[in-house]
């Protein structure tokens, strides 16, 4: 697919300013458990040349905001009513048993300095190679690492799957035209998504025999094909019965 024009669309979703209030935190170590029982999340904010500060944020407020912001949208973080600073969510830690948020790291940014961030990929539409030609969609990446000024960040990158027409068609990093000021750090020939030929049940069994093989996506596609064949057989039986 070399030499073609870009087939993907950058979703230029520079979201409206997201705001979050925080409070200074004196409690550290194991005692932070008491904060969580009060509906608070222990947090820290740091950045280049900036002294790290221990904070708390409201659990529900952050959970709602994080659903919108992810890790690539700027947040105006105000500590105890002070002047807001621009931050990104750098890391969110979860309780492995309960699945609840345990801790948040905020990275304060300088709007005049370029940074590196991970932008999620949003796959839209249906690939004719899959829907019509029976192929299997394999998503190799779910995000791209970018470098840009904080103000040039986008919330997500949309990838139009309807352009994958034939078995073997793929989308690589080089197929994406980045917005002004943004640079992709992946290699141009790195594949993002590909429409593969359908896999046989024998091939699937062979993959399952390999302990290191990740066959979850293959299994789903194969089971869907089996369901389609079963439905077709039922339809044939119904026609014969008539």
Short mmCIF file of C-alpha atoms in Angstrom, two decimals:
data_model
loop_
_atom_site.label_atom_id
_atom_site.label_comp_id
_atom_site.label_asym_id
_atom_site.label_seq_id
_atom_site.Cartn_x
_atom_site.Cartn_y
_atom_site.Cartn_z
CA UNK A 1 0.00 0.00 0.00
CA UNK A 2 3.03 2.21 -0.40
CA UNK A 3 2.65 5.46 -2.29
CA UNK A 4 -1.04 5.90 -1.55
CA UNK A 5 -2.46 8.99 0.17
CA UNK A 6 -3.11 8.71 3.91
CA UNK A 7 -6.26 6.66 4.53
CA UNK A 8 -6.70 7.57 8.17
CA UNK A 9 -8.22 10.47 9.98
CA UNK A 10 -6.80 12.16 13.06
CA UNK A 11 -9.65 12.90 15.43
CA UNK A 12 -8.61 16.43 16.34
CA UNK A 13 -10.31 16.34 19.71
CA UNK A 14 -8.57 19.01 21.68
CA UNK A 15 -11.06 18.87 24.48
CA UNK A 16 -12.32 21.83 26.42
CA UNK A 17 -10.41 22.51 29.61
CA UNK A 18 -10.87 19.76 32.18
CA UNK A 19 -10.67 20.87 35.79
CA UNK A 20 -9.90 18.99 38.98
CA UNK A 21 -9.54 20.15 42.57
CA UNK A 22 -6.95 18.68 44.91
CA UNK A 23 -5.83 19.09 48.50
CA UNK A 24 -2.40 18.88 50.08
CA UNK A 25 -1.65 15.56 51.76
CA UNK A 26 0.34 15.05 54.94
CA UNK A 27 -0.58 11.38 55.37
CA UNK A 28 1.89 9.00 53.73
CA UNK A 29 2.83 5.32 53.85
CA UNK A 30 0.38 2.70 55.08
CA UNK A 31 -1.80 5.35 56.68
CA UNK A 32 -3.15 6.38 53.26
CA UNK A 33 -5.62 3.49 53.61
CA UNK A 34 -7.72 5.74 55.83
CA UNK A 35 -7.97 8.28 53.02
CA UNK A 36 -9.40 5.70 50.64
CA UNK A 37 -12.13 4.81 53.12
CA UNK A 38 -13.11 8.50 53.04
CA UNK A 39 -13.59 8.51 49.27
CA UNK A 40 -10.21 10.10 48.51
CA UNK A 41 -7.38 9.00 46.24
CA UNK A 42 -3.76 9.57 47.30
CA UNK A 43 -1.94 11.37 44.51
CA UNK A 44 1.32 13.10 43.67
CA UNK A 45 2.17 15.83 41.16
CA UNK A 46 5.67 16.33 39.80
CA UNK A 47 7.46 17.62 36.74
CA UNK A 48 10.78 18.76 35.31
CA UNK A 49 12.32 21.23 37.74
CA UNK A 50 9.22 21.07 39.97
CA UNK A 51 9.17 19.88 43.56
CA UNK A 52 6.88 16.88 43.98
CA UNK A 53 3.75 17.45 46.08
CA UNK A 54 1.61 14.87 47.86
CA UNK A 55 -2.10 15.40 47.23
CA UNK A 56 -5.54 13.87 47.51
CA UNK A 57 -8.36 14.06 44.96
CA UNK A 58 -12.00 13.10 45.26
CA UNK A 59 -12.53 9.55 43.99
CA UNK A 60 -15.74 10.14 42.06
CA UNK A 61 -14.55 13.42 40.57
CA UNK A 62 -11.32 11.86 39.31
CA UNK A 63 -12.98 8.70 38.02
CA UNK A 64 -15.39 10.77 35.95
CA UNK A 65 -12.64 13.07 34.67
CA UNK A 66 -10.27 10.22 33.81
CA UNK A 67 -12.97 8.66 31.64
CA UNK A 68 -12.84 11.79 29.50
CA UNK A 69 -9.19 12.75 29.73
CA UNK A 70 -7.31 9.47 29.63
CA UNK A 71 -3.55 10.06 29.63
CA UNK A 72 -3.32 12.50 26.71
CA UNK A 73 -5.62 15.38 27.66
CA UNK A 74 -4.52 18.39 29.68
CA UNK A 75 -6.11 18.95 33.07
CA UNK A 76 -6.24 22.17 35.07
CA UNK A 77 -5.29 20.97 38.56
CA UNK A 78 -6.05 23.45 41.34
CA UNK A 79 -4.54 22.71 44.75
CA UNK A 80 -6.71 24.10 47.56
CA UNK A 81 -8.14 26.84 45.41
CA UNK A 82 -4.78 28.04 44.12
CA UNK A 83 -3.86 28.95 40.56
CA UNK A 84 -4.45 25.88 38.35
CA UNK A 85 -1.46 24.17 36.76
CA UNK A 86 -1.50 22.12 33.57
CA UNK A 87 -1.00 18.41 34.19
CA UNK A 88 -1.37 15.06 32.47
CA UNK A 89 -2.34 11.80 34.14
CA UNK A 90 0.97 9.94 34.10
CA UNK A 91 0.00 6.74 35.90
CA UNK A 92 -3.05 5.27 37.61
CA UNK A 93 -2.62 2.37 40.01
CA UNK A 94 -5.47 -0.03 40.73
CA UNK A 95 -6.25 -2.39 43.58
CA UNK A 96 -5.62 -5.86 42.06
CA UNK A 97 -8.46 -7.42 44.05
CA UNK A 98 -11.18 -4.74 43.95
CA UNK A 99 -10.24 -3.03 40.71
CA UNK A 100 -10.59 0.39 42.32
CA UNK A 101 -8.18 3.27 41.81
CA UNK A 102 -5.46 3.24 44.48
CA UNK A 103 -3.13 6.06 43.50
CA UNK A 104 -2.63 8.68 40.78
CA UNK A 105 0.53 10.32 39.44
CA UNK A 106 0.10 13.71 37.74
CA UNK A 107 2.82 15.16 35.54
CA UNK A 108 2.95 18.96 35.48
CA UNK A 109 3.87 20.24 32.03
CA UNK A 110 5.50 23.33 30.63
CA UNK A 111 3.35 24.55 27.75
CA UNK A 112 6.49 25.74 25.93
CA UNK A 113 8.34 22.42 26.14
CA UNK A 114 7.66 19.39 23.99
CA UNK A 115 6.69 16.19 25.75
CA UNK A 116 6.10 12.55 24.93
CA UNK A 117 2.68 11.05 25.52
CA UNK A 118 0.64 8.03 24.52
CA UNK A 119 -2.48 8.70 22.45
CA UNK A 120 -5.10 5.94 22.20
CA UNK A 121 -6.29 4.59 18.85
CA UNK A 122 -10.01 4.49 18.13
CA UNK A 123 -10.99 2.04 15.39
CA UNK A 124 -14.12 3.11 13.52
CA UNK A 125 -16.22 1.51 10.78
CA UNK A 126 -16.19 -2.05 9.45
CA UNK A 127 -13.48 -3.51 7.24
CA UNK A 128 -14.90 -4.97 3.99
CA UNK A 129 -12.00 -7.42 4.04
CA UNK A 130 -13.60 -8.90 7.16
CA UNK A 131 -17.31 -8.31 6.57
CA UNK A 132 -17.41 -9.28 2.89
CA UNK A 133 -14.30 -11.39 2.31
CA UNK A 134 -14.28 -13.33 5.56
CA UNK A 135 -10.97 -12.01 6.82
CA UNK A 136 -9.85 -11.61 10.40
CA UNK A 137 -8.99 -8.19 11.83
CA UNK A 138 -5.81 -8.15 13.93
CA UNK A 139 -5.08 -5.02 15.93
CA UNK A 140 -1.36 -4.83 16.54
CA UNK A 141 -1.40 -1.46 18.35
CA UNK A 142 -3.93 0.24 20.61
CA UNK A 143 -2.01 3.52 21.10
CA UNK A 144 0.75 5.62 19.57
CA UNK A 145 3.54 7.43 21.39
CA UNK A 146 3.82 11.02 20.14
CA UNK A 147 6.03 14.05 20.73
CA UNK A 148 4.61 17.57 20.64
CA UNK A 149 3.88 20.68 22.66
CA UNK A 150 1.19 20.08 25.28
CA UNK A 151 -1.24 22.33 23.44
CA UNK A 152 -0.96 20.16 20.31
CA UNK A 153 -2.08 16.96 22.02
CA UNK A 154 -5.23 15.24 20.78
CA UNK A 155 -7.42 12.96 22.85
CA UNK A 156 -7.47 10.07 20.38
CA UNK A 157 -6.56 9.03 16.85
CA UNK A 158 -9.34 7.56 14.72
CA UNK A 159 -8.53 4.80 12.25
CA UNK A 160 -11.04 4.21 9.46
CA UNK A 161 -11.35 0.45 9.00
CA UNK A 162 -13.59 0.78 5.93
CA UNK A 163 -10.44 1.36 3.87
CA UNK A 164 -9.31 -2.23 4.49
CA UNK A 165 -10.92 -3.81 1.45
CA UNK A 166 -8.87 -6.89 0.61
CA UNK A 167 -7.31 -9.72 2.60
CA UNK A 168 -3.77 -8.63 3.44
CA UNK A 169 -4.57 -4.91 3.52
CA UNK A 170 -2.96 -3.21 6.49
CA UNK A 171 -2.53 0.19 8.07
CA UNK A 172 0.93 1.34 9.09
CA UNK A 173 2.16 4.39 10.94
CA UNK A 174 3.24 5.91 7.61
CA UNK A 175 -0.42 5.95 6.51
CA UNK A 176 -1.26 8.55 9.16
CA UNK A 177 -0.83 12.25 8.51
CA UNK A 178 -0.13 13.76 11.97
CA UNK A 179 -1.64 17.12 12.84
CA UNK A 180 0.64 20.18 12.81
CA UNK A 181 3.26 20.10 15.54
CA UNK A 182 2.91 16.39 16.30
CA UNK A 183 5.51 13.70 15.63
CA UNK A 184 4.92 9.96 15.84
CA UNK A 185 7.76 8.09 17.55
CA UNK A 186 6.92 4.66 16.13
CA UNK A 187 8.70 3.48 12.98
CA UNK A 188 6.89 4.40 9.74
CA UNK A 189 6.56 0.75 8.68
CA UNK A 190 5.15 -0.42 12.03
CA UNK A 191 1.77 -2.07 11.39
CA UNK A 192 -1.22 -0.82 13.38
CA UNK A 193 -3.96 -3.13 12.09
CA UNK A 194 -4.14 -5.80 9.38
CA UNK A 195 -6.87 -7.86 7.70
CA UNK A 196 -5.57 -11.42 7.72
CA UNK A 197 -6.93 -14.47 5.96
CA UNK A 198 -9.29 -16.55 8.12
CA UNK A 199 -7.56 -19.23 10.15
CA UNK A 200 -8.61 -22.86 9.98
CA UNK A 201 -9.55 -24.91 13.03
CA UNK A 202 -6.43 -27.04 12.47
CA UNK A 203 -4.21 -23.94 12.53
CA UNK A 204 -5.94 -22.72 15.68
CA UNK A 205 -5.31 -26.06 17.39
CA UNK A 206 -1.65 -25.82 16.39
CA UNK A 207 -1.40 -22.33 17.91
CA UNK A 208 -3.04 -23.47 21.13
CA UNK A 209 -0.37 -26.13 21.46
CA UNK A 210 2.28 -23.40 21.66
CA UNK A 211 2.51 -22.11 25.26
CA UNK A 212 3.64 -18.61 24.26
CA UNK A 213 1.03 -18.04 21.56
CA UNK A 214 -1.66 -15.40 22.12
CA UNK A 215 -4.68 -16.87 20.36
CA UNK A 216 -7.51 -14.99 22.09
CA UNK A 217 -8.29 -12.78 19.10
CA UNK A 218 -7.99 -15.75 16.75
CA UNK A 219 -10.37 -17.79 18.87
CA UNK A 220 -13.04 -15.11 18.77
CA UNK A 221 -12.85 -14.81 15.00
CA UNK A 222 -12.89 -18.59 14.53
CA UNK A 223 -15.86 -19.07 16.84
CA UNK A 224 -17.73 -16.36 14.94
CA UNK A 225 -17.07 -18.22 11.68
CA UNK A 226 -18.28 -21.49 13.24
CA UNK A 227 -21.46 -19.77 14.41
CA UNK A 228 -22.05 -18.41 10.91
CA UNK A 229 -21.63 -21.89 9.40
CA UNK A 230 -23.98 -23.39 11.98
CA UNK A 231 -26.61 -20.75 11.23
CA UNK A 232 -26.27 -21.43 7.52
CA UNK A 233 -26.78 -25.17 8.07
CA UNK A 234 -29.89 -24.52 10.13
CA UNK A 235 -31.19 -22.37 7.32
CA UNK A 236 -30.61 -25.16 4.79
CA UNK A 237 -32.45 -27.65 7.02
CA UNK A 238 -35.38 -25.29 7.33
CA UNK A 239 -35.59 -24.90 3.54
CA UNK A 240 -35.49 -28.69 3.00
CA UNK A 241 -38.20 -29.19 5.62
CA UNK A 242 -40.45 -26.81 3.73
#
